[in-house]
CSV table of C-alpha atoms in Angstrom, one decimal:
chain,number,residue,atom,x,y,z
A,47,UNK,CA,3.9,66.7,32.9
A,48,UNK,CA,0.3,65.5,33.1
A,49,UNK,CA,-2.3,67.9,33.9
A,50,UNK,CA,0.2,70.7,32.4
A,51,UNK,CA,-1.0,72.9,29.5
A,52,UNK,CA,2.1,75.4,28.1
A,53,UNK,CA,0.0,78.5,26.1
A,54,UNK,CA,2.0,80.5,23.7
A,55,UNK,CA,0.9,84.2,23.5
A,56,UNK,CA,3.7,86.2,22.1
A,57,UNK,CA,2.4,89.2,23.2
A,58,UNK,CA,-0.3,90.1,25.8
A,59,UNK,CA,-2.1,93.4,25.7
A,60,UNK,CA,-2.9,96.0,28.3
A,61,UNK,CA,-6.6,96.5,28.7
A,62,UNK,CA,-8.6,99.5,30.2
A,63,UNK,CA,-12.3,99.3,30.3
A,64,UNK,CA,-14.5,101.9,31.5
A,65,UNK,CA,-17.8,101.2,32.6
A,66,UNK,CA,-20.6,102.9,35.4
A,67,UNK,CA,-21.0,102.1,38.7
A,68,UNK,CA,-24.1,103.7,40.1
A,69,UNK,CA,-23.4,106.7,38.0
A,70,UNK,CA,-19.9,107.1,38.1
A,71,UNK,CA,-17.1,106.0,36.0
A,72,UNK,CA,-15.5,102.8,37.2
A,73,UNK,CA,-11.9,101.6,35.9
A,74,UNK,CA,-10.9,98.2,34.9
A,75,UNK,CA,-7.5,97.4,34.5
A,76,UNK,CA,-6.5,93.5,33.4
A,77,UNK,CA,-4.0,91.6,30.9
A,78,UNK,CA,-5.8,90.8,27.8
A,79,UNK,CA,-5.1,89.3,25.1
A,80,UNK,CA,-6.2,85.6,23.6
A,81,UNK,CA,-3.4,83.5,25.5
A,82,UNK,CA,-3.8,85.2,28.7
A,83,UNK,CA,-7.9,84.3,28.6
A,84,UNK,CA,-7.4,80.9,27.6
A,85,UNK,CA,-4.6,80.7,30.2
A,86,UNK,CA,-7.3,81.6,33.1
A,87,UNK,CA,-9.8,79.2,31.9
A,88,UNK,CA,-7.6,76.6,31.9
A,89,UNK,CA,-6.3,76.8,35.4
A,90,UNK,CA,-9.9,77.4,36.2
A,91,UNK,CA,-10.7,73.8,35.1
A,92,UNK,CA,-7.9,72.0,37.0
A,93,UNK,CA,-5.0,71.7,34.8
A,94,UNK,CA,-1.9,73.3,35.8
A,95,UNK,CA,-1.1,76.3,32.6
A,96,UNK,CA,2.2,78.2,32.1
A,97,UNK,CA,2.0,81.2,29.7
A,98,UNK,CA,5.0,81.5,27.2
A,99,UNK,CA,5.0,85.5,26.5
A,100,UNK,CA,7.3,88.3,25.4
A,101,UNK,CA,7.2,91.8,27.7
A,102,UNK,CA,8.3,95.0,27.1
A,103,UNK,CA,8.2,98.6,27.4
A,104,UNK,CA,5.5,100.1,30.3
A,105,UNK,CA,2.7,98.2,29.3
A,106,UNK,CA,4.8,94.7,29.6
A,107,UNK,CA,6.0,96.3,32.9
A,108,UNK,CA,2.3,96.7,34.1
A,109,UNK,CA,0.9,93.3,32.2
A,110,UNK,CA,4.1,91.2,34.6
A,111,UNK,CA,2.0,91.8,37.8
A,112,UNK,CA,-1.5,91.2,36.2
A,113,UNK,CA,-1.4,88.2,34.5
A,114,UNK,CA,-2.4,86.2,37.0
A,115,UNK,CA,-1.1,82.8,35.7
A,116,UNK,CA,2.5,81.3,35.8
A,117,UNK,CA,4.6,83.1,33.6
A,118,UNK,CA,7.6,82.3,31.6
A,119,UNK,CA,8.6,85.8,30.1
A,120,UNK,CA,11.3,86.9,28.0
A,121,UNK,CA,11.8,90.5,28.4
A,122,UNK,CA,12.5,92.5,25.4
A,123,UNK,CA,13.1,96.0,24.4
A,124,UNK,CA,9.1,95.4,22.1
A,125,UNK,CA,6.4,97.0,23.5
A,126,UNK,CA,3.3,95.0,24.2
A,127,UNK,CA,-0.2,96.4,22.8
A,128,UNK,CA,-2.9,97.8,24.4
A,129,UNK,CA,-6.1,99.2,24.4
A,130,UNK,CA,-9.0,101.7,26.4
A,131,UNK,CA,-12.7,100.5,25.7
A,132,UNK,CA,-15.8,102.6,27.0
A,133,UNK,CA,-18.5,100.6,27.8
A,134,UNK,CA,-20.8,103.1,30.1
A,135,UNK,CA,-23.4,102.9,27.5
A,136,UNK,CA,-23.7,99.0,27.4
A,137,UNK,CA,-22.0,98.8,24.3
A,138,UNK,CA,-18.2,98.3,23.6
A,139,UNK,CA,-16.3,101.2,22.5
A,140,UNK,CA,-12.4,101.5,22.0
A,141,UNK,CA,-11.2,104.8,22.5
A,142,UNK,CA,-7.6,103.9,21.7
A,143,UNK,CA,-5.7,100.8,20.6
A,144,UNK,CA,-1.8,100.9,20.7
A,145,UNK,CA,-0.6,97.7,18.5
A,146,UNK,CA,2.4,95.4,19.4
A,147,UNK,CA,5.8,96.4,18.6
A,148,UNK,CA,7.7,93.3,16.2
A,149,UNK,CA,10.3,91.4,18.2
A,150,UNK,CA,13.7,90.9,17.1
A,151,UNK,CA,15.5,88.2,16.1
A,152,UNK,CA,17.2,87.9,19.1
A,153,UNK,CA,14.1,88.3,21.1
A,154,UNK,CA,12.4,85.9,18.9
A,155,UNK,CA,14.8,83.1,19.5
A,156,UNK,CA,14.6,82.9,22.8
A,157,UNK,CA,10.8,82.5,23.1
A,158,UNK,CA,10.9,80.3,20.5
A,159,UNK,CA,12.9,78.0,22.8
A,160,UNK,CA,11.2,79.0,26.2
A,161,UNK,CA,7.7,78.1,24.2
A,162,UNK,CA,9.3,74.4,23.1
A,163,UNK,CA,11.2,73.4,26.6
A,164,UNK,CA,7.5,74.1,28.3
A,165,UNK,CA,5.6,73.2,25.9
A,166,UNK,CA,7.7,69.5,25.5
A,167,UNK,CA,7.5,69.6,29.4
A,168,UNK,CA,3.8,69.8,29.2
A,169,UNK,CA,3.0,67.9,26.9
A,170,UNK,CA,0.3,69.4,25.5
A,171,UNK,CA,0.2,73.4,24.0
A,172,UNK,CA,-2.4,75.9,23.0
A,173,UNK,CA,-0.9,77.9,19.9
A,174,UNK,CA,-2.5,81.6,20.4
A,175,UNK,CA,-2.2,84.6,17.9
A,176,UNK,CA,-1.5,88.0,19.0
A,177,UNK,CA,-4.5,90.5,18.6
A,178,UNK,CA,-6.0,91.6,15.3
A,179,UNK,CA,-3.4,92.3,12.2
A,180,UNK,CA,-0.7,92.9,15.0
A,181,UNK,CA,2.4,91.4,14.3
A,182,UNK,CA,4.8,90.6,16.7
A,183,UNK,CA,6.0,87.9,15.1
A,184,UNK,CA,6.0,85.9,12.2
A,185,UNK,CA,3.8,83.5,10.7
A,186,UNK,CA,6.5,81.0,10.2
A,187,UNK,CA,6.9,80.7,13.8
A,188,UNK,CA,3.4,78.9,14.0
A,189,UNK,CA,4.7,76.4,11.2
A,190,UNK,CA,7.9,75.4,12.9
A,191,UNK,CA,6.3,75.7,16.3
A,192,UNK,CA,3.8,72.9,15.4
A,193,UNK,CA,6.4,71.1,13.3
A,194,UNK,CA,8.5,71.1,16.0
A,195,UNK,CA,6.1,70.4,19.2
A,196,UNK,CA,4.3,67.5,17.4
A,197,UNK,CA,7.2,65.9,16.1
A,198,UNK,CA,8.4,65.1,19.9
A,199,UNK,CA,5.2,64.5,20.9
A,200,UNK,CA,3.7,67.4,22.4
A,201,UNK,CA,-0.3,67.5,21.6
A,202,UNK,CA,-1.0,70.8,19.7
A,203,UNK,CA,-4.3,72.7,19.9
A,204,UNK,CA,-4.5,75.6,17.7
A,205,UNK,CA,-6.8,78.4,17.6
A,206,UNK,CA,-5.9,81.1,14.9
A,207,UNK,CA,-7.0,82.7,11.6
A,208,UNK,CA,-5.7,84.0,8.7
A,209,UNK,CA,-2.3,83.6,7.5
A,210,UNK,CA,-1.5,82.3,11.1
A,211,UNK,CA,-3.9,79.3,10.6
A,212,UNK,CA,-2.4,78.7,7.3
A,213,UNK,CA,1.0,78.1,8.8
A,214,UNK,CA,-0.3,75.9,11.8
A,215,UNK,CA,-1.6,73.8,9.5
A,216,UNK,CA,1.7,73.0,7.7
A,217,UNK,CA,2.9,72.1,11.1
A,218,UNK,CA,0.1,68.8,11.5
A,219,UNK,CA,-1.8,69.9,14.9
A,220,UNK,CA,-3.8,67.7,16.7
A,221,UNK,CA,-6.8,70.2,17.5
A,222,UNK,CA,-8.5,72.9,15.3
A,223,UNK,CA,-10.7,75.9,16.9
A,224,UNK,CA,-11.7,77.9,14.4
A,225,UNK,CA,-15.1,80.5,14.4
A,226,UNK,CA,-17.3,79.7,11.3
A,227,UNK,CA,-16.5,83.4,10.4
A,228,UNK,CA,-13.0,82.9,10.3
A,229,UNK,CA,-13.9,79.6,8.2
A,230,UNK,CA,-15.2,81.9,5.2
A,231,UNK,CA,-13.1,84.7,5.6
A,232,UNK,CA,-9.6,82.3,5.2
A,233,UNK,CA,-11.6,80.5,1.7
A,234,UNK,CA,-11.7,77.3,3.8
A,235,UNK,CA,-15.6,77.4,3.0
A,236,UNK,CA,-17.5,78.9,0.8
A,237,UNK,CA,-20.4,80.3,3.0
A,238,UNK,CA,-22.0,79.6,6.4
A,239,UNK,CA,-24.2,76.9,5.5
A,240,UNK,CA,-23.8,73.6,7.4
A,241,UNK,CA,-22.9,71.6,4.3
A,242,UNK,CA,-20.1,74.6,3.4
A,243,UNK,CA,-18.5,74.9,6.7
A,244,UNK,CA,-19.0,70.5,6.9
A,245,UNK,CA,-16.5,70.7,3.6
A,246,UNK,CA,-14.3,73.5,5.3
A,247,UNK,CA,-13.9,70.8,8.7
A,248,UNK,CA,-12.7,68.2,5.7
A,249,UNK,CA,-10.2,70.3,4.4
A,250,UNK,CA,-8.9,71.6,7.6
A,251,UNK,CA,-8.6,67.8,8.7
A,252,UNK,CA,-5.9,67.1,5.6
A,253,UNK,CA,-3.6,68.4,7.9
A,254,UNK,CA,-3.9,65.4,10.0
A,255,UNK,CA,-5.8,66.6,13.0
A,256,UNK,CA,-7.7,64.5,15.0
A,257,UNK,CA,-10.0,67.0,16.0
A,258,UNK,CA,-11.8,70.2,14.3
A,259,UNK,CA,-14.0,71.9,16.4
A,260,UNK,CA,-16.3,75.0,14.5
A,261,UNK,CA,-17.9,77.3,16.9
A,262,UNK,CA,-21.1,79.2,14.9
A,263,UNK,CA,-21.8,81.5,17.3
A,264,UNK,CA,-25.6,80.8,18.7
A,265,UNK,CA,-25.9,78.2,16.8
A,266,UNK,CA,-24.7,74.4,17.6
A,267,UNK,CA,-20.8,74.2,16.9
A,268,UNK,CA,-19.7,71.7,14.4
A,269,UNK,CA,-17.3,69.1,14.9
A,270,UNK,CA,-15.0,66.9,13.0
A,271,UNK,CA,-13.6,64.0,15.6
A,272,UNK,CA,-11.3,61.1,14.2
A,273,UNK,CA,-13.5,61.2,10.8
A,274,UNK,CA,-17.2,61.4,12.0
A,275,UNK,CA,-19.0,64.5,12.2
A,276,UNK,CA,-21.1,65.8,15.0
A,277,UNK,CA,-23.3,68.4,16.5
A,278,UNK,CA,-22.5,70.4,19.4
A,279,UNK,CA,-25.4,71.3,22.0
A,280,UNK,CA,-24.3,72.9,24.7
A,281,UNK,CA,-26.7,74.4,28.0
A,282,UNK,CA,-29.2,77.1,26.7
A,283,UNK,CA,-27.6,79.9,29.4
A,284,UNK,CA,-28.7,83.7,28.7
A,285,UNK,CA,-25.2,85.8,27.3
A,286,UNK,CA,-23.9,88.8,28.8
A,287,UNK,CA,-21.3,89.1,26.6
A,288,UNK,CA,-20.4,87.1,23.7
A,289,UNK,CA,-16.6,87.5,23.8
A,290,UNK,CA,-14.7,85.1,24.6
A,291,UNK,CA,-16.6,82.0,24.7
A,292,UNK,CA,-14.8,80.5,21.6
A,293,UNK,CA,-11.7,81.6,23.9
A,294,UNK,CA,-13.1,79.3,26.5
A,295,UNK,CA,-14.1,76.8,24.1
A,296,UNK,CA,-10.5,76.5,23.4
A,297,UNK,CA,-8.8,76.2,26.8
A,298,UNK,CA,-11.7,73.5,28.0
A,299,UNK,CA,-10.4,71.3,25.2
A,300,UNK,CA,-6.5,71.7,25.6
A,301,UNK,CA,-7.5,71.3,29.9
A,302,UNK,CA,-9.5,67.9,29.1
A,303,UNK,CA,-6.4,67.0,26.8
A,304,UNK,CA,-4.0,67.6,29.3
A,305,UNK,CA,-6.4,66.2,32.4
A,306,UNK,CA,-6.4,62.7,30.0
A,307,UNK,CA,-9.6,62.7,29.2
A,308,UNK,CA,-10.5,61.8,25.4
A,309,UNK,CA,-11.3,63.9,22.7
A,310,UNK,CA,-15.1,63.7,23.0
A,311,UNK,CA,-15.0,64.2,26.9
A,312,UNK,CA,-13.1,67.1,26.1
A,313,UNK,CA,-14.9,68.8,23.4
A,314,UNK,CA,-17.8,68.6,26.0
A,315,UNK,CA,-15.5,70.2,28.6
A,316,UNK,CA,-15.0,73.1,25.6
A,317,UNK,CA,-18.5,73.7,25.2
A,318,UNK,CA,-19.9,73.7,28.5
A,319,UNK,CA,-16.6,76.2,29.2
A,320,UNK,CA,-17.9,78.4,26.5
A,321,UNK,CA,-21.3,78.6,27.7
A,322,UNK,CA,-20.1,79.8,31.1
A,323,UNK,CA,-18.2,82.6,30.0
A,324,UNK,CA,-20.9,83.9,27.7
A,325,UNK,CA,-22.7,84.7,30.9
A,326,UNK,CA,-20.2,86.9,32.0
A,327,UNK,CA,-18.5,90.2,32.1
A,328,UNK,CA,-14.7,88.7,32.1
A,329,UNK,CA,-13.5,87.1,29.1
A,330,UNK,CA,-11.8,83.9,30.2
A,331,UNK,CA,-13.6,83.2,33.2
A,332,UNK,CA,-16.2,81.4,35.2
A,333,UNK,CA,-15.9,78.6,38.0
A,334,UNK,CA,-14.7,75.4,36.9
A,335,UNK,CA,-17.2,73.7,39.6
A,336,UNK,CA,-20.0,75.6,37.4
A,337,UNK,CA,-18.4,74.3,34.4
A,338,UNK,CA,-17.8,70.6,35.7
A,339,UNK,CA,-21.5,70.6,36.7
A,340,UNK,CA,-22.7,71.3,32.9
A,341,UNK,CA,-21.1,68.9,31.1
A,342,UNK,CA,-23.1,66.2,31.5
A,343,UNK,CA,-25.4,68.7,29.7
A,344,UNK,CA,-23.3,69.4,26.6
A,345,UNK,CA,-25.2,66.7,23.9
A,346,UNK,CA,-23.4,65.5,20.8
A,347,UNK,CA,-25.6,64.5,17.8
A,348,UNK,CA,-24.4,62.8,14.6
A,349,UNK,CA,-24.3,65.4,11.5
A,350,UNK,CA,-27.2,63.5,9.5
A,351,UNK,CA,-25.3,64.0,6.0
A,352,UNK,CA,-22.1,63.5,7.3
């Protein structure tokens, strides 16, 4: 369906984040997770999203009325994550983290094929891992997943790490997000130098994407389109939080995809997403209007020694 982006995000997470208003504690209660952020920003920027999730337990009872997005949820007897951050003294503190229970096979099945009818209905899909070393469910999944989605023609944007990336890549997808960080930690480069993390886009590429998009924090992300390499600028904007921009980065690509606009219109779309979230408290949000309007500010420059 055009204008249709279907996110897998096997399991959402609970989040509780305390933080002072005018001296007194003030709870915040939301879905987390990194499907559920890039779910918002995509609906934010005009393409229709459906989240592909597994809920169970209290938390997936709770995370059912918060997610704020059309859901396609198989419910299982797993309990999703969750976590309570403390942030009344600026910084971010967790207090507590429950991870993801694993899904059974059973359970794992049927997502599987939930995820592939919506994701072939789409047409275009935005691969996203669980949080941190949870595991929910295997990495294999993100192999066949890929395998399966590309092979029918369903446009694949992935943004993992790890083992997770590993097996996305054996799939073939069409787009690659990946944080420079991540690029050293997986030994896909050998430092963060330009010319390293240049021969880590090269190598990610082999898989047969079309696109590999590097974000380096403040610095200019680097990326690998259909062979030539470029330079991201994107709008000097002052950060209020840093979290989630890559996030954002991630769904204004797969939106741009899925909206039919080519891959340079929509790695602009990416970074002038990710610059709007940075100045924000939510992760995965801003205005698409705000967004729309800073695109034409997001520059692209040739990497000199490509």
């Amino acid at each position: 369906m055009p204008g249709q982006v279907a996110v897998f995000a096997p399991s959402p997470e609970l989040t509780v984040t305390v933080e002072e208003l005018d001296g007194t504690p003030d709870i915040h209660i939301h879905a987390g997770g990194q499907g559920v952020w890039i779910s918002r920003m995509i609906e934010s920027l005009g393409a229709q999203v459906v989240l592909c999730s597994a809920l169970g337990g209290e938390t997936g009872q709770v995370l059912r009325h918060l997610i704020g997005v059309e859901l396609r949820a198989r419910d299982v007897a797993a309990r999703n994550g969750g976590y309570v951050h403390d942030r009344r003294d600026g910084a971010r503190d967790q207090i507590v983290r429950m991870p993801a229970d694993a899904l059974s096979r059973h359970e794992l099945d049927d997502l599987y094929e939930m995820t592939l009818v919506e994701a072939l209905n789409a047409g275009v899909a935005v691969l996203s891992g669980p949080a941190g070393q949870d595991t929910p469910v295997p990495d294999s999944v993100y192999e066949r997943l890929t395998k399966d989605l590309r092979g029918n023609g369903c446009q694949v944007v992935v943004d993992l790490s790890g083992d997770r990336l590993a097996a996305a890549l054996a799939g073939g997808p069409t787009v690659v997000k990946v944080s420079h960080e991540e690029l050293v930690s997986d030994g896909l480069a050998a430092s963060d130098s330009l010319p390293d993390l240049v021969e880590g886009c090269r190598k990610i590429a082999e898989c047969g994407a079309s696109a590999v998009v590097v974000s380096r924090a403040a610095e200019d992300t680097l990326a690998w389109l259909d062979g030539d390499l470029h330079l991201v600028e994107a709008p000097d904007l002052s950060p209020v939080d840093t979290r989630g921009g890559g996030d954002s980065m991630t769904a204004g690509l797969a939106a741009g995809l899925a909206l039919g606009r080519s891959l340079t219109e929509s790695l602009k779309l990416g970074a002038a997403a990710g610059a709007v979230n940075v100045t924000r408290h939510g992760l995965g949000t801003g205005s698409g209007d705000v967004v729309r309007e800073l695109v034409d500010r997001v520059g692209l420059r040739p990497w000199e020694d490509a």
